[in-house]
PDB file of C-alpha atoms in Angstrom:
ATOM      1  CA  UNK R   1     -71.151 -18.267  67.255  1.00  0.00           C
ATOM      2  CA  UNK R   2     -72.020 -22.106  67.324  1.00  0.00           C
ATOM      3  CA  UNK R   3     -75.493 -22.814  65.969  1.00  0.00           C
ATOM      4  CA  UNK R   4     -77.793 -25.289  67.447  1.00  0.00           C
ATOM      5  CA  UNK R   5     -80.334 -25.291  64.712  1.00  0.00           C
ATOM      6  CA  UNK R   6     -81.023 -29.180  64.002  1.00  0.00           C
ATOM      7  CA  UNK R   7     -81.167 -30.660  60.637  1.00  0.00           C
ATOM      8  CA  UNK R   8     -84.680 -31.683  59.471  1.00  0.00           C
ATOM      9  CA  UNK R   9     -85.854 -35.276  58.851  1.00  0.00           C
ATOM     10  CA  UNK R  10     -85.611 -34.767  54.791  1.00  0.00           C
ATOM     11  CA  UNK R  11     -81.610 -33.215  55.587  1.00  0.00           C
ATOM     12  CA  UNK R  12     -80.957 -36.563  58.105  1.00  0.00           C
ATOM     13  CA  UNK R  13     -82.289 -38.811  55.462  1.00  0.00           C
ATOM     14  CA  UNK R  14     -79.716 -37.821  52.902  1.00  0.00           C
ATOM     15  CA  UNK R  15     -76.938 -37.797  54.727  1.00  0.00           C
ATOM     16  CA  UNK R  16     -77.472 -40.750  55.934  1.00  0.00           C
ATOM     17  CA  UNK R  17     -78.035 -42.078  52.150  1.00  0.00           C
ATOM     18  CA  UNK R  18     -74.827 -39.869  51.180  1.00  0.00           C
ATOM     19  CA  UNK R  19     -72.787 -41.468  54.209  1.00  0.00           C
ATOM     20  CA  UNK R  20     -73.977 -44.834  52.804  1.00  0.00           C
ATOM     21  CA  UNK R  21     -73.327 -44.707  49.423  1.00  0.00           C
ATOM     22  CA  UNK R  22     -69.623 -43.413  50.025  1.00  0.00           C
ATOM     23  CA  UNK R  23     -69.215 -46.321  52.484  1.00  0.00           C
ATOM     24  CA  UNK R  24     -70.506 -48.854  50.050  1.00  0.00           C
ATOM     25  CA  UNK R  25     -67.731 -47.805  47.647  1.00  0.00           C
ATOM     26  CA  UNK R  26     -65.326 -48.289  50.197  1.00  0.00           C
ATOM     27  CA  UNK R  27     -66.147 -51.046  51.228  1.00  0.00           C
ATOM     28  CA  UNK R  28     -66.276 -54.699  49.664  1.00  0.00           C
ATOM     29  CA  UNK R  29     -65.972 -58.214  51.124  1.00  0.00           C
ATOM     30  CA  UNK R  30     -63.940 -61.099  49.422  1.00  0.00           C
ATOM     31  CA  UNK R  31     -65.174 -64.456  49.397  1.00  0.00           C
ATOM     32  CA  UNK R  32     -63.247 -67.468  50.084  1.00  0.00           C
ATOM     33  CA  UNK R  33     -62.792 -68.282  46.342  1.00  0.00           C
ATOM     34  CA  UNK R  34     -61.134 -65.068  46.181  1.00  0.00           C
ATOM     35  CA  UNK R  35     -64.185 -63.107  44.208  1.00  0.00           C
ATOM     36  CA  UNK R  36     -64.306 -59.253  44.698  1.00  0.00           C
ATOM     37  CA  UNK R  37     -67.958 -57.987  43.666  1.00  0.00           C
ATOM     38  CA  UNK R  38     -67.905 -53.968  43.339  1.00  0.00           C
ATOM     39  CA  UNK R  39     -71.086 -54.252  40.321  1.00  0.00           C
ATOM     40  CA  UNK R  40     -73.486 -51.520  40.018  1.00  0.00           C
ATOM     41  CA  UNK R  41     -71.096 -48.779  42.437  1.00  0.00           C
ATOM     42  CA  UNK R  42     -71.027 -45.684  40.208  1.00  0.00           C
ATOM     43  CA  UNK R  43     -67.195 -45.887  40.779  1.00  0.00           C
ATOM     44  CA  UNK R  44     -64.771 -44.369  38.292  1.00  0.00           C
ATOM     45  CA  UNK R  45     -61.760 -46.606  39.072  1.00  0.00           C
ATOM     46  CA  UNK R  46     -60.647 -49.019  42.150  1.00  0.00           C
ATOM     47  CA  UNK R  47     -60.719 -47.226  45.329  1.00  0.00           C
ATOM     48  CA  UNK R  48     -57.040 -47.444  47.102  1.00  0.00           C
ATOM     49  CA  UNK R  49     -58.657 -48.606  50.201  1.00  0.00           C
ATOM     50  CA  UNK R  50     -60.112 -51.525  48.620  1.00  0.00           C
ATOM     51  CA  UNK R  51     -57.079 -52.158  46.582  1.00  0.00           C
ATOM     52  CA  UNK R  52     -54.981 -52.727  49.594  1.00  0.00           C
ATOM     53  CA  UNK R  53     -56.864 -54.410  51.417  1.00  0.00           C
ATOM     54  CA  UNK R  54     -58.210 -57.466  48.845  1.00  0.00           C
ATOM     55  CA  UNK R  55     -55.847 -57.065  45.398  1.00  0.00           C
ATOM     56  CA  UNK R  56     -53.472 -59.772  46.024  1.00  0.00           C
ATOM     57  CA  UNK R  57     -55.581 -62.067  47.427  1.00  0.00           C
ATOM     58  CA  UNK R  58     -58.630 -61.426  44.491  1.00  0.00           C
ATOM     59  CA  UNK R  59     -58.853 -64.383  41.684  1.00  0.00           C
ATOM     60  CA  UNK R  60     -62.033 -62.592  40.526  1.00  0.00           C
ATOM     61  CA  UNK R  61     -63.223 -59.072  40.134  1.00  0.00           C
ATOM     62  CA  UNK R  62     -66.259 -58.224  39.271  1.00  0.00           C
ATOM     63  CA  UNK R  63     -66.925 -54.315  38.752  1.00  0.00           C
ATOM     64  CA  UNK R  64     -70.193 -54.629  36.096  1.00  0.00           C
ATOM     65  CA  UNK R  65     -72.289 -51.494  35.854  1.00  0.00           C
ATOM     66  CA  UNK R  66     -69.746 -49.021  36.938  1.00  0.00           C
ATOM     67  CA  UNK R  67     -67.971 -45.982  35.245  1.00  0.00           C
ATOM     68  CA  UNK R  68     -64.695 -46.853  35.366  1.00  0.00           C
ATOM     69  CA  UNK R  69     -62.177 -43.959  33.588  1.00  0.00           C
ATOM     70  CA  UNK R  70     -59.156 -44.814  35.402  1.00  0.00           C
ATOM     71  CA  UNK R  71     -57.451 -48.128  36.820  1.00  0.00           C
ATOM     72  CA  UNK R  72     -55.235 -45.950  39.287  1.00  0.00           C
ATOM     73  CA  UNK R  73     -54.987 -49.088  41.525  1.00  0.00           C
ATOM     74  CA  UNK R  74     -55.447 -52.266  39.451  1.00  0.00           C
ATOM     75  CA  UNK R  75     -51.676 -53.067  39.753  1.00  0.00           C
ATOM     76  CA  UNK R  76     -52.717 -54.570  43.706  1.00  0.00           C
ATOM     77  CA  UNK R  77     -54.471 -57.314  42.045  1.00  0.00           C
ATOM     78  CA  UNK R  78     -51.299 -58.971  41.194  1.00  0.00           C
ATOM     79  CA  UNK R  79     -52.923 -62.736  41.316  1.00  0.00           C
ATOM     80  CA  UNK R  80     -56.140 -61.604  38.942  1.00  0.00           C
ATOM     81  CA  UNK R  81     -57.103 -64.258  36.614  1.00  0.00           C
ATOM     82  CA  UNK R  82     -60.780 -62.844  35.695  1.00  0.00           C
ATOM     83  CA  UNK R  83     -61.976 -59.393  35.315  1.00  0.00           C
ATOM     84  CA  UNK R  84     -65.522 -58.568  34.337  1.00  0.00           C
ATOM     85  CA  UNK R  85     -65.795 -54.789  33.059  1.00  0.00           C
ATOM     86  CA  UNK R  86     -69.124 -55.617  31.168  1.00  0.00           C
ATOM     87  CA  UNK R  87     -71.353 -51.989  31.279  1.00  0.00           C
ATOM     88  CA  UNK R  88     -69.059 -49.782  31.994  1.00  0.00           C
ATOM     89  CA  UNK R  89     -69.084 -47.089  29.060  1.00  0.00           C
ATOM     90  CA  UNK R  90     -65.683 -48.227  28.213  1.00  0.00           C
ATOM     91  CA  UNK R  91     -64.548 -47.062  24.612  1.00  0.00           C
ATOM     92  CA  UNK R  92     -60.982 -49.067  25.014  1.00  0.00           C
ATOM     93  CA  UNK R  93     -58.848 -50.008  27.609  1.00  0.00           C
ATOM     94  CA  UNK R  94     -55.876 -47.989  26.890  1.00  0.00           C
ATOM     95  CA  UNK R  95     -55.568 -46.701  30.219  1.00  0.00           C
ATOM     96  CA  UNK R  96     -54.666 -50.480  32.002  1.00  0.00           C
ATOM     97  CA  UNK R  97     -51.546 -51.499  32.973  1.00  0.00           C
ATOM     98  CA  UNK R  98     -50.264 -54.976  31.591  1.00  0.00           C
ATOM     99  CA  UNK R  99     -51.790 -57.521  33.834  1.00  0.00           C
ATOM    100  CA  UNK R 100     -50.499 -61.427  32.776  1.00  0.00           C
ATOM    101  CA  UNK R 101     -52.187 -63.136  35.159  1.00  0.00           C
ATOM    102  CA  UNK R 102     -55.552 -62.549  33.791  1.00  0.00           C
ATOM    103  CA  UNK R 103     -57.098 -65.353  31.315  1.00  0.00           C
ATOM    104  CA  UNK R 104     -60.560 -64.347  31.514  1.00  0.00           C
ATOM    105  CA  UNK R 105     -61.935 -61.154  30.247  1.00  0.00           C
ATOM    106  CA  UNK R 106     -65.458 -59.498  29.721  1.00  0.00           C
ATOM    107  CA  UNK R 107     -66.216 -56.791  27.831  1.00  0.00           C
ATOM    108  CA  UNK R 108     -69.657 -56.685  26.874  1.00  0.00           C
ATOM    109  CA  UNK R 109     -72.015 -53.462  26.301  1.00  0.00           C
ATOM    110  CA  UNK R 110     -69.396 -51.406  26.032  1.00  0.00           C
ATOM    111  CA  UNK R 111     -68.775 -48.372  23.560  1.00  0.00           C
ATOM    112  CA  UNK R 112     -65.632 -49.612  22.034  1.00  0.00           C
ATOM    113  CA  UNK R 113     -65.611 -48.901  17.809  1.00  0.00           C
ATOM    114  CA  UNK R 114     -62.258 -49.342  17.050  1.00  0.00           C
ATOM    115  CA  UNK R 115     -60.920 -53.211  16.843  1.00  0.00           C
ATOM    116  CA  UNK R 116     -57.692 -52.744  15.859  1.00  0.00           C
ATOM    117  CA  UNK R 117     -56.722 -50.335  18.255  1.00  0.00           C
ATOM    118  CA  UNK R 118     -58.461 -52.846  20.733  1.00  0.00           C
ATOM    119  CA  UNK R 119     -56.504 -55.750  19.707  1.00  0.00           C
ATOM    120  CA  UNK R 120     -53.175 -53.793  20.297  1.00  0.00           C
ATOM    121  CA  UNK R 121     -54.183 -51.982  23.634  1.00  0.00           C
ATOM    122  CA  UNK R 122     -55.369 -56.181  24.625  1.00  0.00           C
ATOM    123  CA  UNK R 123     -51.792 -57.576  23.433  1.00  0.00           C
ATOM    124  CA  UNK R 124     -50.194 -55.412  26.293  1.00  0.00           C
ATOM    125  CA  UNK R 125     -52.465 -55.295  28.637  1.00  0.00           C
ATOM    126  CA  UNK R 126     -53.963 -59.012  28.911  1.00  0.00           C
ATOM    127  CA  UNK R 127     -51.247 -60.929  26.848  1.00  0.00           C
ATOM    128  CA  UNK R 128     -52.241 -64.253  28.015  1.00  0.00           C
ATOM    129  CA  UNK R 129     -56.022 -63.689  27.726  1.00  0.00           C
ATOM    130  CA  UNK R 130     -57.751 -67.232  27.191  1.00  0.00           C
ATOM    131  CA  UNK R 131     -61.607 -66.546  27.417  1.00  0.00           C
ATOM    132  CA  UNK R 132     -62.757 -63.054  25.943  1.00  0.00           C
ATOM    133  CA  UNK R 133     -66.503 -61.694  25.238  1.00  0.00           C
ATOM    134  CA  UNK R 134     -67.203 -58.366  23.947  1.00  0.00           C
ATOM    135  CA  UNK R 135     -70.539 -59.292  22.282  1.00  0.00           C
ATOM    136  CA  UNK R 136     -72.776 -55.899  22.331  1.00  0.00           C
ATOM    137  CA  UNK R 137     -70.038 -53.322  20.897  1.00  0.00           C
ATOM    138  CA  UNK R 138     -70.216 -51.332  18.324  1.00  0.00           C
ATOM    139  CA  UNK R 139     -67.056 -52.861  16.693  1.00  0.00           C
ATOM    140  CA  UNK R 140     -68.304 -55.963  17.280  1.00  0.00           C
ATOM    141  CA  UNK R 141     -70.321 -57.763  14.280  1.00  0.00           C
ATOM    142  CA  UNK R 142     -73.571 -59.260  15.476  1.00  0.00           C
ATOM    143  CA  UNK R 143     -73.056 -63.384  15.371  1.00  0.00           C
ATOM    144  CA  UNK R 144     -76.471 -64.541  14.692  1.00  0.00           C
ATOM    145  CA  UNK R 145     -76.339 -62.364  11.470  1.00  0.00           C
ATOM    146  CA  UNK R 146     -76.801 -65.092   9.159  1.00  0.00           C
ATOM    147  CA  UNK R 147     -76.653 -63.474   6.054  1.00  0.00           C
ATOM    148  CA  UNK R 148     -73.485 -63.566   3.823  1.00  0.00           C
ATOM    149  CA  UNK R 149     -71.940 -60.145   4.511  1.00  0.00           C
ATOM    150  CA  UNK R 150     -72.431 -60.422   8.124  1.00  0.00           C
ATOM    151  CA  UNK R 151     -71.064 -64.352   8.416  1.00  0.00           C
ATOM    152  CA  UNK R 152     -68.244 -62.395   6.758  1.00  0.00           C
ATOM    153  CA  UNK R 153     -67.759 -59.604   8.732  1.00  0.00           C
ATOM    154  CA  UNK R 154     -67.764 -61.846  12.184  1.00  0.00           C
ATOM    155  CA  UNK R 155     -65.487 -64.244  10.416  1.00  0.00           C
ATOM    156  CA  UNK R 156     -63.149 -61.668   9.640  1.00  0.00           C
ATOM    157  CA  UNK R 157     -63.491 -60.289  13.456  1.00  0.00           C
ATOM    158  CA  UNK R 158     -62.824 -63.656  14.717  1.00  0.00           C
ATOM    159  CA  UNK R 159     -59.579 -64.534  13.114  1.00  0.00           C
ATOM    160  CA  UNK R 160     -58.500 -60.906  13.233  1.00  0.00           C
ATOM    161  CA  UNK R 161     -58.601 -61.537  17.401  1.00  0.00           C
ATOM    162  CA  UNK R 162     -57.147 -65.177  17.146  1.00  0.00           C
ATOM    163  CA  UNK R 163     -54.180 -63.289  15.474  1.00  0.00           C
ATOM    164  CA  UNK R 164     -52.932 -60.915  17.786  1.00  0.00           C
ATOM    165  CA  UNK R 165     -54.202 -63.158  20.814  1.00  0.00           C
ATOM    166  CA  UNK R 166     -52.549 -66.073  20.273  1.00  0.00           C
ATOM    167  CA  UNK R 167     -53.611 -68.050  23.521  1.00  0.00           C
ATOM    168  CA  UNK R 168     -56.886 -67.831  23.112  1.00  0.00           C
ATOM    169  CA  UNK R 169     -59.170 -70.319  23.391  1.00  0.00           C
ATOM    170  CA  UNK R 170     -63.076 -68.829  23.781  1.00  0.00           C
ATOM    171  CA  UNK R 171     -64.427 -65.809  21.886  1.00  0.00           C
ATOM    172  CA  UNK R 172     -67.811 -64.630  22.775  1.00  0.00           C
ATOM    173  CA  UNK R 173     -68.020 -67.826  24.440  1.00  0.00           C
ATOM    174  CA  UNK R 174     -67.856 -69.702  21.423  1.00  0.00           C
ATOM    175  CA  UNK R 175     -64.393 -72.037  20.869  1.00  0.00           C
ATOM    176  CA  UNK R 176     -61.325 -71.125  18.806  1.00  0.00           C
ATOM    177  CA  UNK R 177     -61.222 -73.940  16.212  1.00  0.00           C
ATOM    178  CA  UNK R 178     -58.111 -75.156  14.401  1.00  0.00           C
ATOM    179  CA  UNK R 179     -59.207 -74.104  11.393  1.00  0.00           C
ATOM    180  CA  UNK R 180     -59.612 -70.565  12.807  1.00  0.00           C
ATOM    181  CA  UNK R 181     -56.822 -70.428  14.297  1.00  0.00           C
ATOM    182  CA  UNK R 182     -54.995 -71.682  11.216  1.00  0.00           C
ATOM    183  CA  UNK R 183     -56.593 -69.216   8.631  1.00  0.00           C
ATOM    184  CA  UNK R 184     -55.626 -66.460  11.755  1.00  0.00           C
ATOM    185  CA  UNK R 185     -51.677 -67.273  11.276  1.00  0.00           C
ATOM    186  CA  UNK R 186     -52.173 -67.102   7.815  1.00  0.00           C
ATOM    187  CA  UNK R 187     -54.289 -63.898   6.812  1.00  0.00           C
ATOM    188  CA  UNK R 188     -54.927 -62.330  10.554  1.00  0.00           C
ATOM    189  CA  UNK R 189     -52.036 -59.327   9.574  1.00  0.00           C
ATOM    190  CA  UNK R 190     -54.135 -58.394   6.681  1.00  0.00           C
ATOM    191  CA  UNK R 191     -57.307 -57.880   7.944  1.00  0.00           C
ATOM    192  CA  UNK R 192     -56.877 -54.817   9.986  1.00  0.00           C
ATOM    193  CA  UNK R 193     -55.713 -53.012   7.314  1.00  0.00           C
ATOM    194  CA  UNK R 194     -57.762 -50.836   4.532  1.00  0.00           C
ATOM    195  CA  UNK R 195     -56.358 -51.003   0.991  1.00  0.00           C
ATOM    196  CA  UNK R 196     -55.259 -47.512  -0.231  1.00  0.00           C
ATOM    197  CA  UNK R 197     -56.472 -46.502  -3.736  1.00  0.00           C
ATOM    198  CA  UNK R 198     -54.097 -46.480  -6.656  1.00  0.00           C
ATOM    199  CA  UNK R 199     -53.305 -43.193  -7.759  1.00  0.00           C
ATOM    200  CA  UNK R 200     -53.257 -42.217 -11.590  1.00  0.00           C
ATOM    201  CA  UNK R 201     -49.390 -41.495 -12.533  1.00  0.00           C
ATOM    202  CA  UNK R 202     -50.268 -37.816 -13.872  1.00  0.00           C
ATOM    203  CA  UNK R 203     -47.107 -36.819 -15.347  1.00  0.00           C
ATOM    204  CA  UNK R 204     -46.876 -35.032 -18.388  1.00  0.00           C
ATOM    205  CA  UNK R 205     -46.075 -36.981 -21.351  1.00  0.00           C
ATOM    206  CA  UNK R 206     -42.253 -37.092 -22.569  1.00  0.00           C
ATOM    207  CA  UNK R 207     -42.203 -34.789 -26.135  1.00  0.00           C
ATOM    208  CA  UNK R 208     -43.515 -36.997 -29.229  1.00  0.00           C
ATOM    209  CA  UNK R 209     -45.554 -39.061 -27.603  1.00  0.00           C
ATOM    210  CA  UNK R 210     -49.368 -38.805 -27.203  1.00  0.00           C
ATOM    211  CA  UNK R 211     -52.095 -40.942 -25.655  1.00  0.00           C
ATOM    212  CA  UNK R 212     -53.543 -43.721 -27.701  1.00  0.00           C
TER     213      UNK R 212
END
């Protein structure tokens, strides 16, 4: 038996806002320059329809203020040269395929804690990464800290990066020097690791001889 009970204005007003909001997130325009803006979408990863249609031809993507857990169809955007994933919750990007064609990369307010697995997971995802910004996370140590310990700890964040990304040029929008870069080659293998304590030698002493 077919119903012909209507919906009420409250019920048309949210499909219509639920029909919209799915159709937003399917849909995107590219501008001549090749920019792709998906910001502020709730989406959790590149829909295929989008993908398809704009990847190759996108220079620029911009998906800011999403929720990204997935990059299911990031290998489209085969010509990419800057991605901006600033806001997006994002505790790493392990789950990225390598993408060479990207220089430019932003990463701020994110959740990411762990540097070193960063700097890896960056190295084979964005190997020719240029420009990078991650200001705002919590592995990130804050650069107007002007005391000692802090200069230290961004120092030591800086040159750690300029190791394992050896094309880069810009961090947190701030130049690579040659000195940096220099000191990097030099002392940027040691830095991500944490000196283990020396442990006593606790063997018993050979008969006759005693401790002094």
């Amino acid at each position: 038996m077919t119903s012909n009970k209507a919906n009420t204005p409250t019920q048309n007003v949210c499909n219509n806002y639920s029909n919209g909001s799915n159709n937003r997130q399917q849909s995107a325009n590219l501008t001549p320059s090749g920019e792709l803006i998906l910001e502020g979408r709730s989406l959790t990863e590149i829909p295929r329809e989008i993908a398809l249609a704009h990847g190759p031809a996108t220079k620029l993507l911009n998906v800011k203020e999403n929720n990204l857990t997935a990059a299911t169809n990031m290998n489209y955007f085969t010509n990419l040269t800057t991605l901006i994933l600033d806001k997006n919750n994002l505790s790493g990007i392990s789950f990225f395929p390598p993408m060479p064609t990207v220089k430019t990369l932003w990463f701020n307010n994110n959740r990411c804690d762990d540097l070193n697995c960063l700097c890896k997971d960056l190295v084979r995802c964005f190997p020719n990464l240029e420009y990078f910004s991650m200001l705002n996370n919590p592995c990130c140590p804050a650069f107007y800290d002007e005391t000692v310990l802090g200069a230290n700890k961004y120092r030591r964040y800086r040159l750690l990066l300029s190791y394992h990304l050896k094309k880069l040029r810009f961090l947190d929008a701030t130049p690579i020097s040659l000195s940096e870069r220099n000191e990097a080659n030099l002392k940027g293998q040691f830095l991500g690791k944490t000196a283990k304590p020396i442990r006593k030698n606790n063997r018993p002493l050979s008969p006759g001889l005693s401790k002094e």
